[in-house]
Amino acid sequence: MTPITVVLQKMLLRYYLFEGLRYVWLARKGAFCRVSVLNEDWTCSDLHSFQNGLSPLEQSSRRHIYGPNLIDVPVKSYMRLLVEEVLNPFYVFQVFSITLWMVDKYYYYASCIFLISVLSISISLYEIHKQSTTLRNMAQLITNVTVRRSSGEEECISSVELVPGDCLVIPQEGLLLPCDAALLAGECMVNESMLTGESVPVLKTPLPASEGRYSSDSERRHTLFCGTQLIQAKGRGTGGTGAIAVVTSTGFFTAKGDLISSILYPQPINFRFYRDAAKFLLFLGFVALIGTIYSFIVLRRSNATVLELVIRTLDIVTIVVPPALPAAITTGTIYAQRRLKRQGVFCISPPRINVCGKISLFCFDKELHEPEGDQTELDSAFGGYRVLAVMRPPAQQLQAEGTCPGEAMAIIRRFPFSSALQRMSVVTVAPGGHPALAFIKGSPEMVASLCLKETVPAQFSSILRTFASDGFRVLALGHKTLDGKMDLKTVERLRDMQFLGLLVMKNLVKPESAGVINTLRLAQLRTVMVTGDNILTAVNVAKSCGMVGSDDRVIFVHATPHTAQSMPTLRFHLGEGGATAAAGSVEVITQVGPLIRHSPLLLSLSFAALCDHFPEYLPKVLMRATVYARMAPDQKTQLVKELQKLNYRVGMCGDGANDCGALRAADVGVSLSEAEASVASPFTSKSDNISCVPLLIREGRCSLVTSFSLFRYMALYSLIQFCSVLILYTMKTNLGDLQFLFFDMFLVTLLAILMGTGGPSEELYPRRPPASLLALPVLGSLLIHTSMIVLGQLAALFVTISQDWYIPLNSTKSGAENLPNMEDTCVFALSGFQYIIMAIVVTKGYPHKKPLYHNVAFFCVLLVLLALMSWLVLYPGPVIGKLLQLYNISDMNFKMLLVALAALNLLVCFLFEVCI
C-alpha cells in the first residue's frame, strides 16, 4: 500500500491501491482520496458535453489517473498462499504447540497433529486458489468496444482502455457492458439479473440534460451498469444505429466491481455473538494464566527442572485455549449454507446466516401478490422521426372484432416511470400528418393533479376509494394533443392533460403468502408491508394475506409537509370512513395518544413528512405501524434504518431493482431472483414467493444454536482437559501421548464435526434463541458444568485412593514418564466419559433444532463412543491397555463404580442444563 509517484506532463501523480480501489493525492484536500472523487461532481449536462468524445491526449491522461478498466481479482501463487497461511495465528499457534509437544516427547500426538495441519493447509490452499481463479474468471471482462473521438471518428479499442468521460457507441445487437455508463441517446433493453436479481429485462432511456448532479442511484433508469447484458439498442439518431453512452465508472468503482469487492473484502458484521466470542477467548486466556501459575507452584515444589517448568506451564496454554475454537463455531453456518443452497437460497455472506436467527421484524413489498409488469418492445424505424418503438393494435383482437387494421403509433419520446414523480409518459406520432399526442400513466392522485379540473369526473375520489378498498390496483390515464409548432425533440413532462379514465387491475395474492405470514405471526415475528401502492389497495392486500385481521380497527396516519401556504400537519383517522381523530398542527397531536395505544393496528402514509416534521412521534408510529404506502425506494431504506434504531433486527424481502438500498441496509436482505448472487442483497432465492423467509429464519436459528453448542463444547473440552492435567500435575503425573491423541482425535474432533449436521426444526418457535455468549444463563451453565467436571474427576481420584489395593505413586520422576499408574487411569476413565457427556448436554437445541435423535450420524457415533469408553474402563485388554498406558485394575466393582459415577455426572449436568 506504498504510494506510487508518476510524473505526467509536469504533473505529479501520487496514488496507491487498496482492496482494488485507486486512491490519489489531492492537494486541495490534503489527503489521499478515491479516484472517483474526481468525477463525483459531474452534472447531467456535463455528461452530455462528452458526446463529442475525448481527444487521444485527454484519454491517455485520464488512463494514467484512473488506471486500467479491470476488475482484477488477484490469484496468488501456491508458495505465497503457503507463506500467508502459515503466518495465520491459528497455524503459528499450531507450530508452537507441535514444537512444545515434540520437546515433551509426545511424538505420536505431535506427529498426528502435524499431518492433520499439513492436510488442512493443503486443502485450504487448493480451495483458496480455486475460488480465486473462479472469481477472477467471473470478474474479468475484456472485450472490444467502439468509442467516439473528438475528431468525430469512431475507434475500436480494448475495454481495458476505457476511462470516465469516454463516449461509448453501443451496437444495435447489444453487448456485455464492461463499465458503468450514462445513456445519452437511444434506448437499451438490459438484463440486470446479475446486479439486481430481476430476470425481467429493463428499458433504459436517455439521461435528461439537467444541471442536477449525476448519481447512478438516482438515475438508475438512465444508467447502464457493468456486467449487465445489453440485449438490444436503438434510436441513436441519423447516421447510425444503436445508442450512445458516456462512461461514468470503471474497474472496482463500477456496480460489478462493488459486488466483487463485497465478496473479496466482506464488511465486518455487528453481531453480539461474534463480539462475545472474542471476549470469551480472552477469558480462557485468563484461565490459562491462572493454570500456569498453579502448575508452576506445584512443579516447583516437586523439584522439577527449569526445562520441565517451562514445558509444563506452556502446555497449559495449549490446552486451555484451543486454536480450533474460531473455526469450530463456523461449522454450523457451513452446514446451514449447504442446506439453503439445496432449497434454492444462495448466500454470499455466510456470517449473515446466524443474524437470521435473531430477526424480529420482516418487511415485504410486492412479493406478497402478483403485480403485472409492463411489456416493452423495440421495433423498426417510423417516418421521419427518430422512432423508439412502434405500437400496433393486436391482430387477434382486430380479427375477432371484424374491424380493419388500426393505424400504428410511433413513440418518439419516453419518460420512464419515476417513483418520486409517480408517473410515466410518452410522446407519439401517427402517419398521415396527424398532430402528436402525449400520454400519461401513473398514480390516480398524481395524474388527476396534472389534468384539467373540468376533465376529471366529480365522483373520481369515491370511485377510486371503492376500487382501492376492494383490493384493485388502480392507475389513471391522460392525454394531450401537442401544438404542431412544438419541438418534439426537446419536449419535457407536460401538464394540463385531458383525463381519460382509470385502468383497474386485480391484485392476486400469491397462494403461499397467507401461510407464510401466519407462520411468522404465530412465531411472534412482526410483519410489515412497505409498498408504493395506494394505501387502500395495500390494506386490502394486507388483509388478504393475514397481515391485518379482517375485523381489526385500522387507523390511518397522514402527514403533510411544510409548504408556503400551510404548516406541517399530522392527522389520524379511523379507516372505512371513520371520523377524524385529530387534525392540524403538532399541538393537536397529543389528543390521539389513548387512541394509538389501544388500537391494534396503525397504518402510515407520507413517511418522509412524518420523519422530517414530526420526529418526536416517529418511534410511536414505527412501533405500531403495519402498512407503509406510497413509499419511494429511498424512503424504504430510511424506514429500515429507523426501525434498526429501535433495536429491531430487520429483514427485508424485495426485488433487487427498486428495493436495492433497503435490502442492503437491512440486517438480512432477501432478493427473489433466478440469479445465484446479486449485489442487491446477501441472500438470493430462486422461488418467486416469500416461502423462503421462514426457511431462512429456521436455518438461521439452527445455525446460531449450533454455533452456541459448538462454542460451549469446545470451551468445556478445554476445561475438562485443563482439570485433568492440573489434577495429574498435583499427583506428579500426566496424560499419555496416545491418551491425548485418543481424546482429541477420536472423541472431540469427531463429535464436533457431526454435532453441526443437525437440521432446523420444522416449526418456528415464538421465542428467539439468545445471541450473547456472556449472558447469565450461558455463563451459569458453563460454571455449573465446569464444577461438575471438577467434582467428577476428583471423586474418581478420591474413590481410587480410598481403595484397599491402592498403591500411592512414589517416584522421583514426573509427567508421562510415571505411566501407567492408578491416578492417571481413573482420571482418564471419567474425563473420557465427560467429553461425550458434554456433547450430549450442549447439543440440546430444541425447539430451534430437531431433537438429537434426528441427527442419525451424530446419535450413532455417541452410542459407539459410549460403548467404546465403557469397554476401555471395564475390560480394555492387555494390548489396548498397554498401548494407551492404562493401569490394569482387576477390581470389577470399582470399574462399575466409575461407570456409575459417569452416569451420575451425565444426569446431573443434563438436569441443570434443562433447568437453566
PDB file of N, CA, C and O in Angstrom, residues 742-801:
ATOM      1  N   PHE A 742      -6.155 -39.928  21.571  1.00  0.00           N
ATOM      2  CA  PHE A 742      -7.477 -40.562  21.565  1.00  0.00           C
ATOM      3  C   PHE A 742      -8.574 -39.546  21.882  1.00  0.00           C
ATOM      4  O   PHE A 742      -9.613 -39.509  21.209  1.00  0.00           O
ATOM      5  N   PHE A 743      -8.339 -38.731  22.917  1.00  0.00           N
ATOM      6  CA  PHE A 743      -9.342 -37.739  23.284  1.00  0.00           C
ATOM      7  C   PHE A 743      -9.568 -36.708  22.180  1.00  0.00           C
ATOM      8  O   PHE A 743     -10.708 -36.416  21.797  1.00  0.00           O
ATOM      9  N   ASP A 744      -8.495 -36.145  21.662  1.00  0.00           N
ATOM     10  CA  ASP A 744      -8.613 -35.024  20.729  1.00  0.00           C
ATOM     11  C   ASP A 744      -9.102 -35.455  19.349  1.00  0.00           C
ATOM     12  O   ASP A 744      -9.919 -34.757  18.730  1.00  0.00           O
ATOM     13  N   MET A 745      -8.611 -36.597  18.867  1.00  0.00           N
ATOM     14  CA  MET A 745      -8.940 -37.010  17.508  1.00  0.00           C
ATOM     15  C   MET A 745     -10.212 -37.858  17.441  1.00  0.00           C
ATOM     16  O   MET A 745     -11.128 -37.570  16.681  1.00  0.00           O
ATOM     17  N   PHE A 746     -10.248 -38.921  18.254  1.00  0.00           N
ATOM     18  CA  PHE A 746     -11.328 -39.895  18.119  1.00  0.00           C
ATOM     19  C   PHE A 746     -12.590 -39.515  18.885  1.00  0.00           C
ATOM     20  O   PHE A 746     -13.663 -40.027  18.594  1.00  0.00           O
ATOM     21  N   LEU A 747     -12.459 -38.651  19.857  1.00  0.00           N
ATOM     22  CA  LEU A 747     -13.643 -38.215  20.598  1.00  0.00           C
ATOM     23  C   LEU A 747     -14.073 -36.808  20.185  1.00  0.00           C
ATOM     24  O   LEU A 747     -15.110 -36.617  19.558  1.00  0.00           O
ATOM     25  N   VAL A 748     -13.276 -35.814  20.536  1.00  0.00           N
ATOM     26  CA  VAL A 748     -13.689 -34.407  20.401  1.00  0.00           C
ATOM     27  C   VAL A 748     -13.884 -33.992  18.951  1.00  0.00           C
ATOM     28  O   VAL A 748     -14.931 -33.431  18.586  1.00  0.00           O
ATOM     29  N   THR A 749     -12.883 -34.259  18.108  1.00  0.00           N
ATOM     30  CA  THR A 749     -12.977 -33.821  16.715  1.00  0.00           C
ATOM     31  C   THR A 749     -14.156 -34.467  16.000  1.00  0.00           C
ATOM     32  O   THR A 749     -14.920 -33.802  15.292  1.00  0.00           O
ATOM     33  N   LEU A 750     -14.314 -35.763  16.201  1.00  0.00           N
ATOM     34  CA  LEU A 750     -15.414 -36.479  15.554  1.00  0.00           C
ATOM     35  C   LEU A 750     -16.770 -35.949  16.020  1.00  0.00           C
ATOM     36  O   LEU A 750     -17.676 -35.718  15.206  1.00  0.00           O
ATOM     37  N   LEU A 751     -16.913 -35.718  17.329  1.00  0.00           N
ATOM     38  CA  LEU A 751     -18.177 -35.209  17.858  1.00  0.00           C
ATOM     39  C   LEU A 751     -18.447 -33.780  17.393  1.00  0.00           C
ATOM     40  O   LEU A 751     -19.591 -33.433  17.069  1.00  0.00           O
ATOM     41  N   ALA A 752     -17.419 -32.948  17.342  1.00  0.00           N
ATOM     42  CA  ALA A 752     -17.602 -31.552  16.931  1.00  0.00           C
ATOM     43  C   ALA A 752     -18.035 -31.448  15.476  1.00  0.00           C
ATOM     44  O   ALA A 752     -18.870 -30.613  15.119  1.00  0.00           O
ATOM     45  N   ILE A 753     -17.471 -32.316  14.620  1.00  0.00           N
ATOM     46  CA  ILE A 753     -17.828 -32.283  13.201  1.00  0.00           C
ATOM     47  C   ILE A 753     -19.278 -32.693  12.991  1.00  0.00           C
ATOM     48  O   ILE A 753     -20.018 -32.057  12.240  1.00  0.00           O
ATOM     49  N   LEU A 754     -19.695 -33.759  13.677  1.00  0.00           N
ATOM     50  CA  LEU A 754     -21.042 -34.288  13.462  1.00  0.00           C
ATOM     51  C   LEU A 754     -22.109 -33.512  14.229  1.00  0.00           C
ATOM     52  O   LEU A 754     -23.289 -33.587  13.898  1.00  0.00           O
ATOM     53  N   MET A 755     -21.707 -32.787  15.255  1.00  0.00           N
ATOM     54  CA  MET A 755     -22.666 -32.044  16.062  1.00  0.00           C
ATOM     55  C   MET A 755     -23.412 -30.997  15.229  1.00  0.00           C
ATOM     56  O   MET A 755     -24.601 -30.738  15.453  1.00  0.00           O
ATOM     57  N   GLY A 756     -22.717 -30.406  14.257  1.00  0.00           N
ATOM     58  CA  GLY A 756     -23.323 -29.328  13.467  1.00  0.00           C
ATOM     59  C   GLY A 756     -24.218 -29.790  12.338  1.00  0.00           C
ATOM     60  O   GLY A 756     -24.828 -28.961  11.650  1.00  0.00           O
ATOM     61  N   THR A 757     -24.318 -31.122  12.123  1.00  0.00           N
ATOM     62  CA  THR A 757     -25.109 -31.604  10.993  1.00  0.00           C
ATOM     63  C   THR A 757     -26.606 -31.655  11.284  1.00  0.00           C
ATOM     64  O   THR A 757     -27.396 -31.903  10.382  1.00  0.00           O
ATOM     65  N   GLY A 758     -27.003 -31.437  12.528  1.00  0.00           N
ATOM     66  CA  GLY A 758     -28.430 -31.462  12.869  1.00  0.00           C
ATOM     67  C   GLY A 758     -29.190 -30.344  12.168  1.00  0.00           C
ATOM     68  O   GLY A 758     -28.741 -29.201  12.111  1.00  0.00           O
ATOM     69  N   GLY A 759     -30.356 -30.669  11.624  1.00  0.00           N
ATOM     70  CA  GLY A 759     -31.138 -29.704  10.865  1.00  0.00           C
ATOM     71  C   GLY A 759     -32.074 -28.884  11.739  1.00  0.00           C
ATOM     72  O   GLY A 759     -32.233 -29.145  12.932  1.00  0.00           O
ATOM     73  N   PRO A 760     -32.736 -27.879  11.136  1.00  0.00           N
ATOM     74  CA  PRO A 760     -33.632 -26.998  11.895  1.00  0.00           C
ATOM     75  C   PRO A 760     -34.967 -27.667  12.190  1.00  0.00           C
ATOM     76  O   PRO A 760     -35.371 -28.623  11.521  1.00  0.00           O
ATOM     77  N   SER A 761     -35.648 -27.139  13.182  1.00  0.00           N
ATOM     78  CA  SER A 761     -36.987 -27.609  13.498  1.00  0.00           C
ATOM     79  C   SER A 761     -37.936 -27.253  12.363  1.00  0.00           C
ATOM     80  O   SER A 761     -37.696 -26.306  11.604  1.00  0.00           O
ATOM     81  N   GLU A 762     -39.014 -28.020  12.239  1.00  0.00           N
ATOM     82  CA  GLU A 762     -39.987 -27.781  11.168  1.00  0.00           C
ATOM     83  C   GLU A 762     -40.868 -26.571  11.448  1.00  0.00           C
ATOM     84  O   GLU A 762     -41.520 -26.047  10.545  1.00  0.00           O
ATOM     85  N   GLU A 763     -40.907 -26.117  12.689  1.00  0.00           N
ATOM     86  CA  GLU A 763     -41.758 -25.003  13.070  1.00  0.00           C
ATOM     87  C   GLU A 763     -40.922 -23.884  13.671  1.00  0.00           C
ATOM     88  O   GLU A 763     -39.826 -24.115  14.178  1.00  0.00           O
ATOM     89  N   LEU A 764     -41.482 -22.668  13.605  1.00  0.00           N
ATOM     90  CA  LEU A 764     -40.835 -21.508  14.207  1.00  0.00           C
ATOM     91  C   LEU A 764     -41.375 -21.314  15.616  1.00  0.00           C
ATOM     92  O   LEU A 764     -42.581 -21.136  15.807  1.00  0.00           O
ATOM     93  N   TYR A 765     -40.474 -21.341  16.578  1.00  0.00           N
ATOM     94  CA  TYR A 765     -40.856 -21.165  17.977  1.00  0.00           C
ATOM     95  C   TYR A 765     -41.059 -19.680  18.259  1.00  0.00           C
ATOM     96  O   TYR A 765     -40.363 -18.825  17.690  1.00  0.00           O
ATOM     97  N   PRO A 766     -42.022 -19.320  19.143  1.00  0.00           N
ATOM     98  CA  PRO A 766     -42.287 -17.899  19.404  1.00  0.00           C
ATOM     99  C   PRO A 766     -41.111 -17.123  19.996  1.00  0.00           C
ATOM    100  O   PRO A 766     -41.063 -15.908  19.883  1.00  0.00           O
ATOM    101  N   ARG A 767     -40.169 -17.815  20.606  1.00  0.00           N
ATOM    102  CA  ARG A 767     -39.050 -17.116  21.231  1.00  0.00           C
ATOM    103  C   ARG A 767     -37.776 -17.334  20.432  1.00  0.00           C
ATOM    104  O   ARG A 767     -37.485 -18.446  20.009  1.00  0.00           O
ATOM    105  N   ARG A 768     -37.030 -16.257  20.261  1.00  0.00           N
ATOM    106  CA  ARG A 768     -35.781 -16.352  19.505  1.00  0.00           C
ATOM    107  C   ARG A 768     -34.657 -16.895  20.380  1.00  0.00           C
ATOM    108  O   ARG A 768     -34.681 -16.717  21.596  1.00  0.00           O
ATOM    109  N   PRO A 769     -33.653 -17.548  19.771  1.00  0.00           N
ATOM    110  CA  PRO A 769     -32.522 -18.053  20.561  1.00  0.00           C
ATOM    111  C   PRO A 769     -31.651 -16.894  21.031  1.00  0.00           C
ATOM    112  O   PRO A 769     -31.656 -15.815  20.430  1.00  0.00           O
ATOM    113  N   PRO A 770     -30.907 -17.073  22.119  1.00  0.00           N
ATOM    114  CA  PRO A 770     -30.027 -15.998  22.600  1.00  0.00           C
ATOM    115  C   PRO A 770     -28.871 -15.770  21.643  1.00  0.00           C
ATOM    116  O   PRO A 770     -28.506 -16.653  20.871  1.00  0.00           O
ATOM    117  N   ALA A 771     -28.302 -14.570  21.709  1.00  0.00           N
ATOM    118  CA  ALA A 771     -27.165 -14.239  20.841  1.00  0.00           C
ATOM    119  C   ALA A 771     -25.921 -13.876  21.634  1.00  0.00           C
ATOM    120  O   ALA A 771     -24.870 -13.641  21.049  1.00  0.00           O
ATOM    121  N   SER A 772     -26.045 -13.822  22.964  1.00  0.00           N
ATOM    122  CA  SER A 772     -24.915 -13.407  23.793  1.00  0.00           C
ATOM    123  C   SER A 772     -24.284 -14.598  24.484  1.00  0.00           C
ATOM    124  O   SER A 772     -24.954 -15.362  25.200  1.00  0.00           O
ATOM    125  N   LEU A 773     -22.984 -14.753  24.297  1.00  0.00           N
ATOM    126  CA  LEU A 773     -22.245 -15.808  24.990  1.00  0.00           C
ATOM    127  C   LEU A 773     -21.965 -15.440  26.440  1.00  0.00           C
ATOM    128  O   LEU A 773     -21.602 -16.294  27.238  1.00  0.00           O
ATOM    129  N   LEU A 774     -22.107 -14.155  26.749  1.00  0.00           N
ATOM    130  CA  LEU A 774     -21.805 -13.683  28.101  1.00  0.00           C
ATOM    131  C   LEU A 774     -23.063 -13.460  28.922  1.00  0.00           C
ATOM    132  O   LEU A 774     -23.015 -12.815  29.961  1.00  0.00           O
ATOM    133  N   ALA A 775     -24.201 -13.977  28.433  1.00  0.00           N
ATOM    134  CA  ALA A 775     -25.446 -13.871  29.192  1.00  0.00           C
ATOM    135  C   ALA A 775     -25.367 -14.768  30.426  1.00  0.00           C
ATOM    136  O   ALA A 775     -24.627 -15.765  30.456  1.00  0.00           O
ATOM    137  N   LEU A 776     -26.146 -14.429  31.444  1.00  0.00           N
ATOM    138  CA  LEU A 776     -26.093 -15.166  32.702  1.00  0.00           C
ATOM    139  C   LEU A 776     -26.410 -16.654  32.539  1.00  0.00           C
ATOM    140  O   LEU A 776     -25.709 -17.493  33.129  1.00  0.00           O
ATOM    141  N   PRO A 777     -27.442 -17.050  31.747  1.00  0.00           N
ATOM    142  CA  PRO A 777     -27.705 -18.485  31.591  1.00  0.00           C
ATOM    143  C   PRO A 777     -26.531 -19.244  30.971  1.00  0.00           C
ATOM    144  O   PRO A 777     -26.223 -20.371  31.384  1.00  0.00           O
ATOM    145  N   VAL A 778     -25.862 -18.626  29.988  1.00  0.00           N
ATOM    146  CA  VAL A 778     -24.742 -19.290  29.325  1.00  0.00           C
ATOM    147  C   VAL A 778     -23.557 -19.435  30.275  1.00  0.00           C
ATOM    148  O   VAL A 778     -22.986 -20.525  30.447  1.00  0.00           O
ATOM    149  N   LEU A 779     -23.206 -18.318  30.938  1.00  0.00           N
ATOM    150  CA  LEU A 779     -22.087 -18.373  31.876  1.00  0.00           C
ATOM    151  C   LEU A 779     -22.422 -19.253  33.073  1.00  0.00           C
ATOM    152  O   LEU A 779     -21.560 -19.978  33.588  1.00  0.00           O
ATOM    153  N   GLY A 780     -23.696 -19.201  33.485  1.00  0.00           N
ATOM    154  CA  GLY A 780     -24.110 -20.037  34.610  1.00  0.00           C
ATOM    155  C   GLY A 780     -23.995 -21.512  34.293  1.00  0.00           C
ATOM    156  O   GLY A 780     -23.516 -22.312  35.118  1.00  0.00           O
ATOM    157  N   SER A 781     -24.434 -21.901  33.084  1.00  0.00           N
ATOM    158  CA  SER A 781     -24.333 -23.312  32.708  1.00  0.00           C
ATOM    159  C   SER A 781     -22.879 -23.755  32.598  1.00  0.00           C
ATOM    160  O   SER A 781     -22.517 -24.866  33.016  1.00  0.00           O
ATOM    161  N   LEU A 782     -22.018 -22.894  32.035  1.00  0.00           N
ATOM    162  CA  LEU A 782     -20.600 -23.242  31.930  1.00  0.00           C
ATOM    163  C   LEU A 782     -19.975 -23.412  33.309  1.00  0.00           C
ATOM    164  O   LEU A 782     -19.169 -24.331  33.547  1.00  0.00           O
ATOM    165  N   LEU A 783     -20.360 -22.527  34.240  1.00  0.00           N
ATOM    166  CA  LEU A 783     -19.822 -22.607  35.599  1.00  0.00           C
ATOM    167  C   LEU A 783     -20.270 -23.896  36.290  1.00  0.00           C
ATOM    168  O   LEU A 783     -19.460 -24.597  36.930  1.00  0.00           O
ATOM    169  N   ILE A 784     -21.555 -24.229  36.147  1.00  0.00           N
ATOM    170  CA  ILE A 784     -22.080 -25.444  36.783  1.00  0.00           C
ATOM    171  C   ILE A 784     -21.454 -26.692  36.167  1.00  0.00           C
ATOM    172  O   ILE A 784     -21.026 -27.616  36.879  1.00  0.00           O
ATOM    173  N   HIS A 785     -21.375 -26.735  34.828  1.00  0.00           N
ATOM    174  CA  HIS A 785     -20.789 -27.903  34.167  1.00  0.00           C
ATOM    175  C   HIS A 785     -19.316 -28.058  34.528  1.00  0.00           C
ATOM    176  O   HIS A 785     -18.833 -29.184  34.735  1.00  0.00           O
ATOM    177  N   THR A 786     -18.603 -26.923  34.609  1.00  0.00           N
ATOM    178  CA  THR A 786     -17.187 -26.979  34.991  1.00  0.00           C
ATOM    179  C   THR A 786     -17.046 -27.515  36.417  1.00  0.00           C
ATOM    180  O   THR A 786     -16.145 -28.321  36.712  1.00  0.00           O
ATOM    181  N   SER A 787     -17.950 -27.073  37.294  1.00  0.00           N
ATOM    182  CA  SER A 787     -17.928 -27.559  38.679  1.00  0.00           C
ATOM    183  C   SER A 787     -18.179 -29.060  38.718  1.00  0.00           C
ATOM    184  O   SER A 787     -17.509 -29.801  39.465  1.00  0.00           O
ATOM    185  N   MET A 788     -19.142 -29.515  37.924  1.00  0.00           N
ATOM    186  CA  MET A 788     -19.439 -30.950  37.881  1.00  0.00           C
ATOM    187  C   MET A 788     -18.258 -31.738  37.299  1.00  0.00           C
ATOM    188  O   MET A 788     -17.987 -32.870  37.717  1.00  0.00           O
ATOM    189  N   ILE A 789     -17.558 -31.139  36.343  1.00  0.00           N
ATOM    190  CA  ILE A 789     -16.379 -31.782  35.752  1.00  0.00           C
ATOM    191  C   ILE A 789     -15.296 -31.974  36.815  1.00  0.00           C
ATOM    192  O   ILE A 789     -14.720 -33.067  36.978  1.00  0.00           O
ATOM    193  N   VAL A 790     -15.035 -30.895  37.555  1.00  0.00           N
ATOM    194  CA  VAL A 790     -14.008 -30.955  38.602  1.00  0.00           C
ATOM    195  C   VAL A 790     -14.395 -31.956  39.686  1.00  0.00           C
ATOM    196  O   VAL A 790     -13.593 -32.810  40.108  1.00  0.00           O
ATOM    197  N   LEU A 791     -15.663 -31.863  40.144  1.00  0.00           N
ATOM    198  CA  LEU A 791     -16.127 -32.773  41.191  1.00  0.00           C
ATOM    199  C   LEU A 791     -16.095 -34.231  40.726  1.00  0.00           C
ATOM    200  O   LEU A 791     -15.733 -35.140  41.494  1.00  0.00           O
ATOM    201  N   GLY A 792     -16.465 -34.449  39.480  1.00  0.00           N
ATOM    202  CA  GLY A 792     -16.462 -35.814  38.946  1.00  0.00           C
ATOM    203  C   GLY A 792     -15.071 -36.403  38.911  1.00  0.00           C
ATOM    204  O   GLY A 792     -14.851 -37.558  39.328  1.00  0.00           O
ATOM    205  N   GLN A 793     -14.079 -35.636  38.412  1.00  0.00           N
ATOM    206  CA  GLN A 793     -12.714 -36.154  38.325  1.00  0.00           C
ATOM    207  C   GLN A 793     -12.093 -36.323  39.709  1.00  0.00           C
ATOM    208  O   GLN A 793     -11.373 -37.313  39.965  1.00  0.00           O
ATOM    209  N   LEU A 794     -12.376 -35.379  40.614  1.00  0.00           N
ATOM    210  CA  LEU A 794     -11.856 -35.510  41.979  1.00  0.00           C
ATOM    211  C   LEU A 794     -12.494 -36.699  42.685  1.00  0.00           C
ATOM    212  O   LEU A 794     -11.828 -37.430  43.442  1.00  0.00           O
ATOM    213  N   ALA A 795     -13.807 -36.906  42.427  1.00  0.00           N
ATOM    214  CA  ALA A 795     -14.485 -38.052  43.043  1.00  0.00           C
ATOM    215  C   ALA A 795     -13.854 -39.359  42.569  1.00  0.00           C
ATOM    216  O   ALA A 795     -13.630 -40.285  43.368  1.00  0.00           O
ATOM    217  N   ALA A 796     -13.556 -39.439  41.258  1.00  0.00           N
ATOM    218  CA  ALA A 796     -12.913 -40.650  40.735  1.00  0.00           C
ATOM    219  C   ALA A 796     -11.548 -40.869  41.377  1.00  0.00           C
ATOM    220  O   ALA A 796     -11.174 -42.008  41.727  1.00  0.00           O
ATOM    221  N   LEU A 797     -10.798 -39.768  41.570  1.00  0.00           N
ATOM    222  CA  LEU A 797      -9.479 -39.871  42.186  1.00  0.00           C
ATOM    223  C   LEU A 797      -9.582 -40.298  43.647  1.00  0.00           C
ATOM    224  O   LEU A 797      -8.856 -41.198  44.100  1.00  0.00           O
ATOM    225  N   PHE A 798     -10.514 -39.672  44.390  1.00  0.00           N
ATOM    226  CA  PHE A 798     -10.641 -39.995  45.825  1.00  0.00           C
ATOM    227  C   PHE A 798     -11.180 -41.403  46.042  1.00  0.00           C
ATOM    228  O   PHE A 798     -10.780 -42.093  46.986  1.00  0.00           O
ATOM    229  N   VAL A 799     -12.100 -41.832  45.148  1.00  0.00           N
ATOM    230  CA  VAL A 799     -12.592 -43.206  45.245  1.00  0.00           C
ATOM    231  C   VAL A 799     -11.444 -44.189  45.021  1.00  0.00           C
ATOM    232  O   VAL A 799     -11.333 -45.225  45.701  1.00  0.00           O
ATOM    233  N   THR A 800     -10.559 -43.864  44.095  1.00  0.00           N
ATOM    234  CA  THR A 800      -9.402 -44.730  43.815  1.00  0.00           C
ATOM    235  C   THR A 800      -8.459 -44.778  45.011  1.00  0.00           C
ATOM    236  O   THR A 800      -7.989 -45.859  45.419  1.00  0.00           O
ATOM    237  N   ILE A 801      -8.205 -43.597  45.589  1.00  0.00           N
ATOM    238  CA  ILE A 801      -7.276 -43.528  46.722  1.00  0.00           C
ATOM    239  C   ILE A 801      -7.822 -44.279  47.938  1.00  0.00           C
ATOM    240  O   ILE A 801      -7.062 -44.865  48.727  1.00  0.00           O
TER     241      ILE A 801
END
